[in-house]
GROMACS .gro file of C-alpha atoms in nm:
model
  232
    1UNK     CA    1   0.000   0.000   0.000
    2UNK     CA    2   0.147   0.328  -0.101
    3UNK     CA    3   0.240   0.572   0.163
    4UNK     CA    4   0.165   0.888   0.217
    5UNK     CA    5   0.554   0.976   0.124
    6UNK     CA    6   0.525   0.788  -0.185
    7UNK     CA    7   0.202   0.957  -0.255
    8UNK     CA    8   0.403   1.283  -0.217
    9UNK     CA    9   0.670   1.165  -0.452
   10UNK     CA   10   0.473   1.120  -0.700
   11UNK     CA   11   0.302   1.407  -0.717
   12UNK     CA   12   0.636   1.638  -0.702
   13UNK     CA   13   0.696   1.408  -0.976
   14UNK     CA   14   0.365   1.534  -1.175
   15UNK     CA   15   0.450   1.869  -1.113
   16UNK     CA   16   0.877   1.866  -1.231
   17UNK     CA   17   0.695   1.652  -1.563
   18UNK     CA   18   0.464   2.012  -1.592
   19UNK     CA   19   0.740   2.219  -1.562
   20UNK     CA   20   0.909   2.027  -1.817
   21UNK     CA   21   0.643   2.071  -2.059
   22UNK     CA   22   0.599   2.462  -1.971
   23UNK     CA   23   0.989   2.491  -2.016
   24UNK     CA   24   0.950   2.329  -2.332
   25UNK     CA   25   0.671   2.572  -2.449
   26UNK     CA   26   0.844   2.872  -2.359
   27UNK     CA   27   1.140   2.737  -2.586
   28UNK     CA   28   0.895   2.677  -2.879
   29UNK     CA   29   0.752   3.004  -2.873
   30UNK     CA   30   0.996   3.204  -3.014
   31UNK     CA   31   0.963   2.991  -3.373
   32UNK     CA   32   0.592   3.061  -3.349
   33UNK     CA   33   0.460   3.308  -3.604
   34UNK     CA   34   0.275   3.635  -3.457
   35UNK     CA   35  -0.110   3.568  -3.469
   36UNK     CA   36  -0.402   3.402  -3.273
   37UNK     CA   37  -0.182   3.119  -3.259
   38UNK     CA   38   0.076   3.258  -3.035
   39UNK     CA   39  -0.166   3.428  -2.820
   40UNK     CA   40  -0.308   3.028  -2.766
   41UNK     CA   41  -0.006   2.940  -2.719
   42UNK     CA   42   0.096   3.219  -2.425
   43UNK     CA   43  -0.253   3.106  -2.267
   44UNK     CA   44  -0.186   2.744  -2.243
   45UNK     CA   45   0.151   2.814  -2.109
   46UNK     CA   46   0.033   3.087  -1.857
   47UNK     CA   47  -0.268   2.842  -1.745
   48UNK     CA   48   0.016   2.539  -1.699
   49UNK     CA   49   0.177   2.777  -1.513
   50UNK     CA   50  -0.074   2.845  -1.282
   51UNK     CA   51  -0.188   2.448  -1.228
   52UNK     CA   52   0.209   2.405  -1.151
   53UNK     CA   53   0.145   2.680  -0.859
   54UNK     CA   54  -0.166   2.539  -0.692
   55UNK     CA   55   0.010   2.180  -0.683
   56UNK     CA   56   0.358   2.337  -0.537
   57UNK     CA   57   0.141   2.524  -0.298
   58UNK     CA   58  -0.074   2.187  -0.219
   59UNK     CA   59   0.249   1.980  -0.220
   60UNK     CA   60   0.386   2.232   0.012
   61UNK     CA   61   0.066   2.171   0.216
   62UNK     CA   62   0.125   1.846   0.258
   63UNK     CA   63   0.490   1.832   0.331
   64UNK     CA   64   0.410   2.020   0.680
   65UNK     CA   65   0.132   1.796   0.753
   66UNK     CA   66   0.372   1.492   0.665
   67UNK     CA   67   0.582   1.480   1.005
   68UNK     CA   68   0.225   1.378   1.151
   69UNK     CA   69   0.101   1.132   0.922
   70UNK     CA   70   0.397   0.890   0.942
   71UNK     CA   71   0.765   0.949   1.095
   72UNK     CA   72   1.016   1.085   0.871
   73UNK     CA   73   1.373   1.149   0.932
   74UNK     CA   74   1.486   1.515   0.904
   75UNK     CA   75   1.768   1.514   0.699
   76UNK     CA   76   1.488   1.330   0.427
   77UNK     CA   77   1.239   1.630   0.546
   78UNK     CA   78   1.469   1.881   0.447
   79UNK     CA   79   1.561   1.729   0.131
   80UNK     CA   80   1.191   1.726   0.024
   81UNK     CA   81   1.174   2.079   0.125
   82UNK     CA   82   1.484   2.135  -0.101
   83UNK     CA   83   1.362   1.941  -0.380
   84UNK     CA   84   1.015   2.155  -0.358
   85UNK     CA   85   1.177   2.514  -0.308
   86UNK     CA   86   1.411   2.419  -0.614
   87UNK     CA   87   1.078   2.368  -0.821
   88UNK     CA   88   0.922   2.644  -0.708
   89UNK     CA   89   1.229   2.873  -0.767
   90UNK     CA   90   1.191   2.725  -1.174
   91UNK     CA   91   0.826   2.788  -1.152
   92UNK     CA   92   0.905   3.193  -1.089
   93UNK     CA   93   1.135   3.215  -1.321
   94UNK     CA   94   0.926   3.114  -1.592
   95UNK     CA   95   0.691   3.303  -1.479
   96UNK     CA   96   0.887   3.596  -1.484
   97UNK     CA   97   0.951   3.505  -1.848
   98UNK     CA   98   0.574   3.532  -1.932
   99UNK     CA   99   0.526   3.852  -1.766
  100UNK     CA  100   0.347   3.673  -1.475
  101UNK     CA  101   0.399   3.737  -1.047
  102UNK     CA  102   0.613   3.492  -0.828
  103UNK     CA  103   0.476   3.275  -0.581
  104UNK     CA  104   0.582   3.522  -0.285
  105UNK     CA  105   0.397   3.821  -0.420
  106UNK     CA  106   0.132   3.733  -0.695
  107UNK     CA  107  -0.245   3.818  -0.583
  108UNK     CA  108  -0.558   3.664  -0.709
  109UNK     CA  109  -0.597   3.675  -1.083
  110UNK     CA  110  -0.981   3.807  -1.080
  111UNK     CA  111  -0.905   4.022  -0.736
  112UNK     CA  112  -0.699   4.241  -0.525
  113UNK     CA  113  -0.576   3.885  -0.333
  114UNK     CA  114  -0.784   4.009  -0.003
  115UNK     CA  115  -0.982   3.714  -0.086
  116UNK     CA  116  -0.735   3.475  -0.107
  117UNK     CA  117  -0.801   3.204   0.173
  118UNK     CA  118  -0.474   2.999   0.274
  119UNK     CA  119  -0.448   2.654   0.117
  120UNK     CA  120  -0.330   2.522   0.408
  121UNK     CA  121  -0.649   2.590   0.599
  122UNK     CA  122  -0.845   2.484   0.294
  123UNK     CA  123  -0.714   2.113   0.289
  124UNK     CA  124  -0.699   2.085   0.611
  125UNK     CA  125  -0.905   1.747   0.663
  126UNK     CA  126  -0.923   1.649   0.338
  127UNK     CA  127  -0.810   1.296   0.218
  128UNK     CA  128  -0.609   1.286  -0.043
  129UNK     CA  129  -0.940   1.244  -0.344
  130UNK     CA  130  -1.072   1.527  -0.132
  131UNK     CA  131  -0.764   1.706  -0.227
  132UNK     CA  132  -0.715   1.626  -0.597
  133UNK     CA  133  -1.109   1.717  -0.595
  134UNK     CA  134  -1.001   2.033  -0.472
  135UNK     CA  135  -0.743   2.107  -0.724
  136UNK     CA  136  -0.927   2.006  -1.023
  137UNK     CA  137  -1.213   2.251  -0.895
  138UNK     CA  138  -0.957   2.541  -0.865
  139UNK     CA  139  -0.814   2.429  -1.202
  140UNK     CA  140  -1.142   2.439  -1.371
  141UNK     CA  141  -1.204   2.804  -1.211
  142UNK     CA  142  -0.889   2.927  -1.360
  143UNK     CA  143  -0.918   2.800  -1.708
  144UNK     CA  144  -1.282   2.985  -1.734
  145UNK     CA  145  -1.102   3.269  -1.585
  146UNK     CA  146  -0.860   3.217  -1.830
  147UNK     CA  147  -1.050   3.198  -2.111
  148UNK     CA  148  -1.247   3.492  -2.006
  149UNK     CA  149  -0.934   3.714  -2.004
  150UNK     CA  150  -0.807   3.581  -2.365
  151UNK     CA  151  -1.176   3.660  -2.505
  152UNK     CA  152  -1.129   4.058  -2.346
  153UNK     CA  153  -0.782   4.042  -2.483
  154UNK     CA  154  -0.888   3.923  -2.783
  155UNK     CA  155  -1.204   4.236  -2.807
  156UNK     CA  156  -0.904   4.452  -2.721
  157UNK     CA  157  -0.737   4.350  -2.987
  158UNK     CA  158  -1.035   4.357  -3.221
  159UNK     CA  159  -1.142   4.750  -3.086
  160UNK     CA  160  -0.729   4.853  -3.137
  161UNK     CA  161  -0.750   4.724  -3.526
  162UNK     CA  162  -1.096   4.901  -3.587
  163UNK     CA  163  -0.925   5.223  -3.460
  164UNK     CA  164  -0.636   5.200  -3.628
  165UNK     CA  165  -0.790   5.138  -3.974
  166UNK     CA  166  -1.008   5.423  -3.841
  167UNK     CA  167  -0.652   5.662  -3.767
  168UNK     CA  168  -0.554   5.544  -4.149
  169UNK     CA  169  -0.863   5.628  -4.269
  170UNK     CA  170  -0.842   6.006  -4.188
  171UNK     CA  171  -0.484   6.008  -4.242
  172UNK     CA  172  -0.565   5.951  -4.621
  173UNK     CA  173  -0.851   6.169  -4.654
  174UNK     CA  174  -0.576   6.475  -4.485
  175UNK     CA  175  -0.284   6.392  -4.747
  176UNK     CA  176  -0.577   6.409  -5.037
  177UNK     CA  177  -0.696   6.717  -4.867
  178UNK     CA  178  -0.344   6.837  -4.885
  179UNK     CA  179  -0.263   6.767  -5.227
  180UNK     CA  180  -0.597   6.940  -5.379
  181UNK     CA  181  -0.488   7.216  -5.172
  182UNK     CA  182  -0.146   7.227  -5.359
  183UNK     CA  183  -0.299   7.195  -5.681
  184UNK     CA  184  -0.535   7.507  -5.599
  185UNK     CA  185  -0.235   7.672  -5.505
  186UNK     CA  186  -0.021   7.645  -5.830
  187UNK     CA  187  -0.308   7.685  -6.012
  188UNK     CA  188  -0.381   8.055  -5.808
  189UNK     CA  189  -0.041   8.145  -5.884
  190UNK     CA  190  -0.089   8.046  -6.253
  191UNK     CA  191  -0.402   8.302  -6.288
  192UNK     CA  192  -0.220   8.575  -6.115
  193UNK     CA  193   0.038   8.551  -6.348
  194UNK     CA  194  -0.168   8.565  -6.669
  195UNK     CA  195  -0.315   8.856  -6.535
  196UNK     CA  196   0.006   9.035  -6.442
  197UNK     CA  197   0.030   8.986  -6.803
  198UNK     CA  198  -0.225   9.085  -6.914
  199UNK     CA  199  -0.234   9.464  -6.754
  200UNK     CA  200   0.080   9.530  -6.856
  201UNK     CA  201  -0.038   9.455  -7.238
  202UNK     CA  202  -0.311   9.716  -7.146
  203UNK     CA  203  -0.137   9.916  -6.989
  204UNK     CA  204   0.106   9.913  -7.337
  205UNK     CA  205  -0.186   9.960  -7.531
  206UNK     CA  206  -0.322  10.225  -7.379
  207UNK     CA  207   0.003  10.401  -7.415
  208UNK     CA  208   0.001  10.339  -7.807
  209UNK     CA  209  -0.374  10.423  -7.866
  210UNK     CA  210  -0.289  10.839  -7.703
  211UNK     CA  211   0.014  10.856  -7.924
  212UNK     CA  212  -0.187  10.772  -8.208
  213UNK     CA  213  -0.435  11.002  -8.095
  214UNK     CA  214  -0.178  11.277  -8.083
  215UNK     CA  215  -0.050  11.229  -8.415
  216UNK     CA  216  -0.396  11.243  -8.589
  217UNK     CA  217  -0.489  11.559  -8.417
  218UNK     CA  218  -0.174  11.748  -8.510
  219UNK     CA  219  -0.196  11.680  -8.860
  220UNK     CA  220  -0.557  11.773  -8.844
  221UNK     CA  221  -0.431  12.108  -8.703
  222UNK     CA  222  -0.184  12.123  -8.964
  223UNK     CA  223  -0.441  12.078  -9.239
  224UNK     CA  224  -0.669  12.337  -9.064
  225UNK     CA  225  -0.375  12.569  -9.058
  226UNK     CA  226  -0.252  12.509  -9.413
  227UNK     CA  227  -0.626  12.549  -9.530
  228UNK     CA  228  -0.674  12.873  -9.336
  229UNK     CA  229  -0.350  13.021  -9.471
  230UNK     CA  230  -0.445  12.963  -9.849
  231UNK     CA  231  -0.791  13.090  -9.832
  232UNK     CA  232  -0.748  13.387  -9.689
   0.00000   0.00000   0.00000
């Protein structure tokens, strides 16, 4: 019959095979392409991440309650505690990695951690099924929180795009603004020559048409004169 050390073997074995996996998935990621894949991908890995917690924090749990279910030596006490703070050490740092809190700090994901209730003094008298029970509740919680966030990540995502096509939009409708502004311009500047032009050709004409004029009226004179002096 297995003991409750073995029993707490095994699971610290579960939990270095998760880590494993995560460590593996945060050493994929960076061939992923960018795109709703990725963004599954960061989930899953941020949702292992948080399964790896609650079973260091239940394994944890049950290593302080071990000294009382069956004697244990505590040189082999401390080496479990080693073994665990190692894990939990790896678990931060990957967590770090994903932008996520650390054991010692984080607060609860839908809350300001207030309402946080201590694991210990949730398990305590619970068998072990009572305790898996237990974790595959809290599991299931944090998935559907989970999955919550990605869906108001993912509207984010969708409102930021629609705003930014928006942004483009009148971007476009300024530079053609601009340019049929330009083209008025140089086409102003056109018309104001051709005008300049043109008064000074009237102005030149004017100036020809009185000369003219002067011309014809002294040699009318003369004619009057010449006329005037032969008659009389």
């Amino acid at each position: 019959m297995a003991t409750s050390l073995d029993q707490w073997t095994r699971e610290l074995n579960e939990a270095s095979k998760l880590a494993e996996d995560i460590s593996a998935m945060i050493s994929e990621r960076g061939s992923l392409p960018s795109g709703p894949d990725t963004q599954r991908h960061l989930t899953a890995m941020r949702r292992k991440i948080t399964i790896l917690r609650t079973r260091l924090e239940s394994l944890e749990s049950f290593l302080s309650k071990l000294p009382s279910l069956q004697p244990i030596k505590d040189k082999e006490l401390h080496k479990r505690q080693e073994m665990l703070a190692n894990l939990k050490s790896k678990a931060n740092q990957m967590a770090s990695e994903l932008n996520m809190s650390n054991f010692g700090n984080r607060k609860d994901l839908f809350g300001d951690g207030k309402k946080s209730v201590d694991v210990v003094s949730i398990t305590a008298g619970l068998d072990n099924q009572g305790i898996v029970g237990l974790q595959r509740q809290i599991m299931r919680e944090q998935d559907e929180g989970l999955e919550k966030l990605e869906e108001t990540v993912l509207s984010t995502k969708h409102i930021a795009l629609a705003v930014n096509e928006e942004l483009d939009l009148h971007t476009r409708l300024i530079d053609d603004l601009d340019e049929h502004v330009d083209i008025t311009d140089t086409r102003l500047q056109r018309v104001q020559k051709r005008l300049a032009i043109l008064s000074k050709r009237t102005k030149g004409g004017c100036s020809c048409m009185c000369l003219l004029l002067s011309v014809v009226a002294i040699v009318i004179l003369i004619v009057i004169a010449w006329v005037l002096i032969k008659y009389l």
